């Protein structure tokens, strides 16, 4: 972490110091997303009903495990037609052009994706298995994080500022000059890792005999970097 001195057009000199604060935090929230994909023929209403029933069962599992309504969010809902395309390439032995019919809709695909926030980690593993058994085709993006990182960010920021101040005093003493006014404070981008737990294909979890995965949230390093710029007296 180097510092620099520079001549200012306003006739004063300044230098900058950087400090980094880090706080180890234990995640308090687990998040994951499940999706239900239903594919079939032209009866779109039946497909939507089937898809909705499966999603509602999975949501019911989440609520039955103590997940609050505000912690369940529909992230995506889509209805996509499936087409049959016709081979309209000209006959090699004929110079006549073929009339090519437009693509024909042969069915639809309905998909819903729902994100769930779980605060009781002891229920995460069983809930992952339950939503698959209820009809979810995919469970992904399991991560552990802090629901409100503000407090630990403030702790890391205070530590970073104190380290930068101490460094500035040390540099001033070594350079035999006095610290002047604090001219500016700049904060770099914080580093807030989210630990993810990858899951394989949902089909492997859909069997009744499949055990619920063991989930370990681990810990996170919350880091904040600040740069202080001082006037040199």
CSV table of C-alpha atoms in Angstrom, one decimal:
chain,number,residue,atom,x,y,z
A,1,UNK,CA,0.0,0.0,0.0
A,2,UNK,CA,2.1,2.8,-1.3
A,3,UNK,CA,1.5,6.5,-0.6
A,4,UNK,CA,2.3,9.4,-2.8
A,5,UNK,CA,3.0,13.1,-2.5
A,6,UNK,CA,1.9,15.6,-5.1
A,7,UNK,CA,2.2,19.3,-5.7
A,8,UNK,CA,-1.2,20.9,-5.7
A,9,UNK,CA,-2.0,24.0,-7.8
A,10,UNK,CA,-3.3,25.6,-4.7
A,11,UNK,CA,0.2,25.6,-3.3
A,12,UNK,CA,-0.2,22.9,-0.7
A,13,UNK,CA,1.1,19.3,-0.8
A,14,UNK,CA,-0.8,16.2,0.1
A,15,UNK,CA,-0.4,12.5,0.4
A,16,UNK,CA,-2.8,9.5,0.6
A,17,UNK,CA,-2.9,6.4,2.7
A,18,UNK,CA,-5.0,3.2,2.4
A,19,UNK,CA,-6.3,1.0,5.2
A,20,UNK,CA,-8.3,-2.2,5.1
A,21,UNK,CA,-10.7,-3.5,7.7
A,22,UNK,CA,-11.9,-7.1,7.9
A,23,UNK,CA,-14.6,-8.7,10.0
A,24,UNK,CA,-15.4,-12.4,10.0
A,25,UNK,CA,-19.2,-12.9,10.0
A,26,UNK,CA,-21.4,-15.9,10.3
A,27,UNK,CA,-24.1,-16.0,7.6
A,28,UNK,CA,-27.7,-15.8,8.9
A,29,UNK,CA,-29.6,-16.5,5.7
A,30,UNK,CA,-29.6,-19.3,3.1
A,31,UNK,CA,-31.0,-18.6,-0.3
A,32,UNK,CA,-31.9,-20.9,-3.1
A,33,UNK,CA,-34.0,-21.0,-6.3
A,34,UNK,CA,-36.2,-23.8,-7.5
A,35,UNK,CA,-37.9,-24.0,-10.9
A,36,UNK,CA,-40.7,-26.0,-12.4
A,37,UNK,CA,-40.7,-26.7,-16.1
A,38,UNK,CA,-43.8,-28.3,-17.7
A,39,UNK,CA,-43.8,-29.2,-21.3
A,40,UNK,CA,-46.7,-30.7,-23.4
A,41,UNK,CA,-49.1,-30.3,-26.2
A,42,UNK,CA,-51.4,-27.4,-27.3
A,43,UNK,CA,-53.6,-27.4,-24.3
A,44,UNK,CA,-51.9,-24.4,-22.7
A,45,UNK,CA,-54.5,-24.1,-19.8
A,46,UNK,CA,-53.8,-27.7,-18.7
A,47,UNK,CA,-50.0,-27.1,-18.8
A,48,UNK,CA,-50.4,-23.9,-16.7
A,49,UNK,CA,-52.6,-25.7,-14.2
A,50,UNK,CA,-50.1,-28.6,-13.8
A,51,UNK,CA,-47.2,-26.2,-13.5
A,52,UNK,CA,-49.0,-24.0,-10.9
A,53,UNK,CA,-50.0,-27.0,-8.8
A,54,UNK,CA,-46.4,-28.2,-8.6
A,55,UNK,CA,-45.1,-24.8,-7.7
A,56,UNK,CA,-47.8,-24.3,-5.1
A,57,UNK,CA,-46.9,-27.6,-3.5
A,58,UNK,CA,-43.2,-26.6,-3.3
A,59,UNK,CA,-44.2,-23.3,-1.9
A,60,UNK,CA,-46.4,-25.1,0.6
A,61,UNK,CA,-43.3,-27.2,1.7
A,62,UNK,CA,-41.4,-24.0,2.2
A,63,UNK,CA,-44.1,-22.4,4.3
A,64,UNK,CA,-44.5,-25.7,6.2
A,65,UNK,CA,-40.8,-25.5,7.2
A,66,UNK,CA,-41.4,-22.1,8.7
A,67,UNK,CA,-40.4,-19.9,5.7
A,68,UNK,CA,-42.3,-16.6,5.9
A,69,UNK,CA,-44.4,-15.3,3.0
A,70,UNK,CA,-42.1,-12.3,2.5
A,71,UNK,CA,-39.1,-14.7,2.1
A,72,UNK,CA,-40.7,-16.4,-1.0
A,73,UNK,CA,-40.5,-14.6,-4.3
A,74,UNK,CA,-41.5,-15.5,-7.8
A,75,UNK,CA,-38.5,-14.6,-9.9
A,76,UNK,CA,-39.7,-15.7,-13.4
A,77,UNK,CA,-42.8,-17.0,-15.2
A,78,UNK,CA,-42.7,-17.8,-18.9
A,79,UNK,CA,-44.8,-19.5,-21.5
A,80,UNK,CA,-43.0,-20.4,-24.7
A,81,UNK,CA,-44.4,-22.1,-27.8
A,82,UNK,CA,-42.7,-25.1,-29.4
A,83,UNK,CA,-42.6,-25.2,-33.1
A,84,UNK,CA,-42.3,-27.8,-35.8
A,85,UNK,CA,-40.2,-26.6,-38.8
A,86,UNK,CA,-40.6,-27.9,-42.3
A,87,UNK,CA,-37.8,-28.9,-44.6
A,88,UNK,CA,-38.2,-26.5,-47.5
A,89,UNK,CA,-34.9,-27.1,-49.2
A,90,UNK,CA,-35.3,-27.5,-53.1
A,91,UNK,CA,-35.3,-31.0,-54.6
A,92,UNK,CA,-32.0,-31.8,-56.0
A,93,UNK,CA,-33.6,-33.3,-59.1
A,94,UNK,CA,-36.1,-30.6,-59.7
A,95,UNK,CA,-35.7,-26.9,-60.5
A,96,UNK,CA,-39.2,-26.1,-59.1
A,97,UNK,CA,-39.3,-24.2,-55.9
A,98,UNK,CA,-41.3,-25.7,-53.0
A,99,UNK,CA,-44.0,-23.8,-51.2
A,100,UNK,CA,-42.8,-23.6,-47.6
A,101,UNK,CA,-45.5,-23.5,-44.9
A,102,UNK,CA,-44.8,-21.4,-41.8
A,103,UNK,CA,-43.6,-23.1,-38.6
A,104,UNK,CA,-46.4,-24.9,-36.8
A,105,UNK,CA,-47.0,-24.7,-33.0
A,106,UNK,CA,-47.0,-28.2,-31.7
A,107,UNK,CA,-47.0,-27.4,-28.0
A,108,UNK,CA,-46.0,-25.2,-25.1
A,109,UNK,CA,-43.4,-25.0,-22.4
A,110,UNK,CA,-44.4,-23.3,-19.1
A,111,UNK,CA,-41.7,-22.5,-16.5
A,112,UNK,CA,-41.8,-20.8,-13.1
A,113,UNK,CA,-38.8,-19.9,-10.9
A,114,UNK,CA,-39.1,-19.1,-7.2
A,115,UNK,CA,-36.5,-17.9,-4.8
A,116,UNK,CA,-36.6,-18.9,-1.1
A,117,UNK,CA,-34.8,-17.4,1.8
A,118,UNK,CA,-34.4,-19.7,4.8
A,119,UNK,CA,-33.4,-18.5,8.2
A,120,UNK,CA,-33.3,-21.8,10.0
A,121,UNK,CA,-30.3,-23.6,8.6
A,122,UNK,CA,-31.3,-27.0,10.2
A,123,UNK,CA,-34.2,-27.1,7.7
A,124,UNK,CA,-32.3,-26.2,4.5
A,125,UNK,CA,-31.3,-29.7,3.5
A,126,UNK,CA,-34.7,-31.3,4.0
A,127,UNK,CA,-36.4,-28.4,2.2
A,128,UNK,CA,-34.2,-28.8,-0.8
A,129,UNK,CA,-35.3,-32.4,-1.1
A,130,UNK,CA,-38.9,-31.7,-0.5
A,131,UNK,CA,-39.3,-29.1,-3.2
A,132,UNK,CA,-37.9,-31.6,-5.8
A,133,UNK,CA,-40.3,-34.3,-4.6
A,134,UNK,CA,-43.1,-31.8,-5.0
A,135,UNK,CA,-42.3,-31.4,-8.7
A,136,UNK,CA,-39.4,-28.9,-9.0
A,137,UNK,CA,-37.2,-29.8,-12.0
A,138,UNK,CA,-34.2,-27.8,-10.8
A,139,UNK,CA,-32.8,-26.5,-7.5
A,140,UNK,CA,-29.9,-24.1,-7.8
A,141,UNK,CA,-28.0,-21.0,-6.6
A,142,UNK,CA,-27.9,-22.1,-3.0
A,143,UNK,CA,-25.9,-19.4,-1.2
A,144,UNK,CA,-25.3,-18.2,2.4
A,145,UNK,CA,-25.1,-14.5,3.2
A,146,UNK,CA,-26.0,-11.9,5.7
A,147,UNK,CA,-29.6,-10.6,5.6
A,148,UNK,CA,-28.4,-7.1,6.7
A,149,UNK,CA,-24.6,-6.6,6.4
A,150,UNK,CA,-24.8,-3.0,7.5
A,151,UNK,CA,-23.5,-3.5,11.0
A,152,UNK,CA,-20.5,-5.7,10.1
A,153,UNK,CA,-19.7,-3.3,7.2
A,154,UNK,CA,-19.6,-0.4,9.6
A,155,UNK,CA,-17.3,-2.4,11.9
A,156,UNK,CA,-14.9,-3.2,9.0
A,157,UNK,CA,-15.1,0.5,7.8
A,158,UNK,CA,-14.2,1.8,11.3
A,159,UNK,CA,-11.2,-0.6,11.4
A,160,UNK,CA,-10.1,0.5,7.9
A,161,UNK,CA,-10.2,4.2,8.8
A,162,UNK,CA,-8.3,3.7,12.1
A,163,UNK,CA,-5.6,1.7,10.3
A,164,UNK,CA,-5.3,4.4,7.6
A,165,UNK,CA,-5.0,7.1,10.3
A,166,UNK,CA,-2.3,5.1,12.1
A,167,UNK,CA,-0.4,4.7,8.9
A,168,UNK,CA,-0.7,8.4,8.1
A,169,UNK,CA,0.8,9.3,11.5
A,170,UNK,CA,3.6,6.8,11.1
A,171,UNK,CA,4.4,8.2,7.6
A,172,UNK,CA,4.3,11.8,8.9
A,173,UNK,CA,6.7,10.9,11.7
A,174,UNK,CA,9.1,9.1,9.4
A,175,UNK,CA,9.0,11.9,6.9
A,176,UNK,CA,9.3,14.6,9.6
A,177,UNK,CA,6.3,16.6,8.7
A,178,UNK,CA,3.0,17.4,10.4
A,179,UNK,CA,-0.3,16.1,9.3
A,180,UNK,CA,-2.7,18.8,8.0
A,181,UNK,CA,-6.3,18.7,7.2
A,182,UNK,CA,-8.1,15.5,6.1
A,183,UNK,CA,-8.9,16.4,2.5
A,184,UNK,CA,-10.9,13.4,1.4
A,185,UNK,CA,-12.1,9.9,2.3
A,186,UNK,CA,-12.7,7.4,-0.5
A,187,UNK,CA,-14.0,3.9,0.0
A,188,UNK,CA,-13.2,1.1,-2.4
A,189,UNK,CA,-15.6,-1.6,-3.3
A,190,UNK,CA,-16.1,-3.9,-0.4
A,191,UNK,CA,-15.5,-7.6,-0.7
A,192,UNK,CA,-18.5,-9.6,0.5
A,193,UNK,CA,-18.2,-13.2,-0.6
A,194,UNK,CA,-21.3,-15.4,-0.8
A,195,UNK,CA,-20.6,-19.0,-0.2
A,196,UNK,CA,-22.4,-21.2,-2.7
A,197,UNK,CA,-23.3,-24.9,-2.4
A,198,UNK,CA,-23.6,-26.5,-5.9
A,199,UNK,CA,-26.3,-29.1,-6.5
A,200,UNK,CA,-26.3,-31.7,-9.2
A,201,UNK,CA,-29.2,-32.7,-11.4
A,202,UNK,CA,-32.5,-32.4,-9.6
A,203,UNK,CA,-33.5,-35.9,-10.8
A,204,UNK,CA,-31.0,-37.5,-8.4
A,205,UNK,CA,-32.8,-35.8,-5.5
A,206,UNK,CA,-36.3,-36.8,-6.6
A,207,UNK,CA,-36.1,-40.4,-5.4
A,208,UNK,CA,-37.8,-41.2,-2.1
A,209,UNK,CA,-34.6,-42.9,-0.9
A,210,UNK,CA,-32.4,-39.9,-1.6
A,211,UNK,CA,-31.0,-38.5,1.7
A,212,UNK,CA,-31.3,-34.7,2.3
A,213,UNK,CA,-27.9,-33.0,1.7
A,214,UNK,CA,-25.9,-31.8,4.8
A,215,UNK,CA,-25.5,-28.0,4.6
A,216,UNK,CA,-22.7,-26.1,6.3
A,217,UNK,CA,-22.9,-22.3,6.0
A,218,UNK,CA,-19.3,-21.5,7.0
A,219,UNK,CA,-18.2,-17.9,7.5
A,220,UNK,CA,-17.5,-14.8,5.5
A,221,UNK,CA,-14.8,-12.2,5.5
A,222,UNK,CA,-16.4,-8.7,5.1
A,223,UNK,CA,-13.7,-6.4,3.9
A,224,UNK,CA,-13.8,-2.6,3.4
A,225,UNK,CA,-10.9,-0.5,2.0
A,226,UNK,CA,-10.7,3.3,2.5
A,227,UNK,CA,-8.2,5.9,1.2
A,228,UNK,CA,-7.5,9.0,3.3
A,229,UNK,CA,-5.9,12.0,1.7
A,230,UNK,CA,-4.1,14.5,4.0
A,231,UNK,CA,-2.6,17.9,3.6
A,232,UNK,CA,1.1,18.1,4.5
A,233,UNK,CA,2.0,21.0,6.8
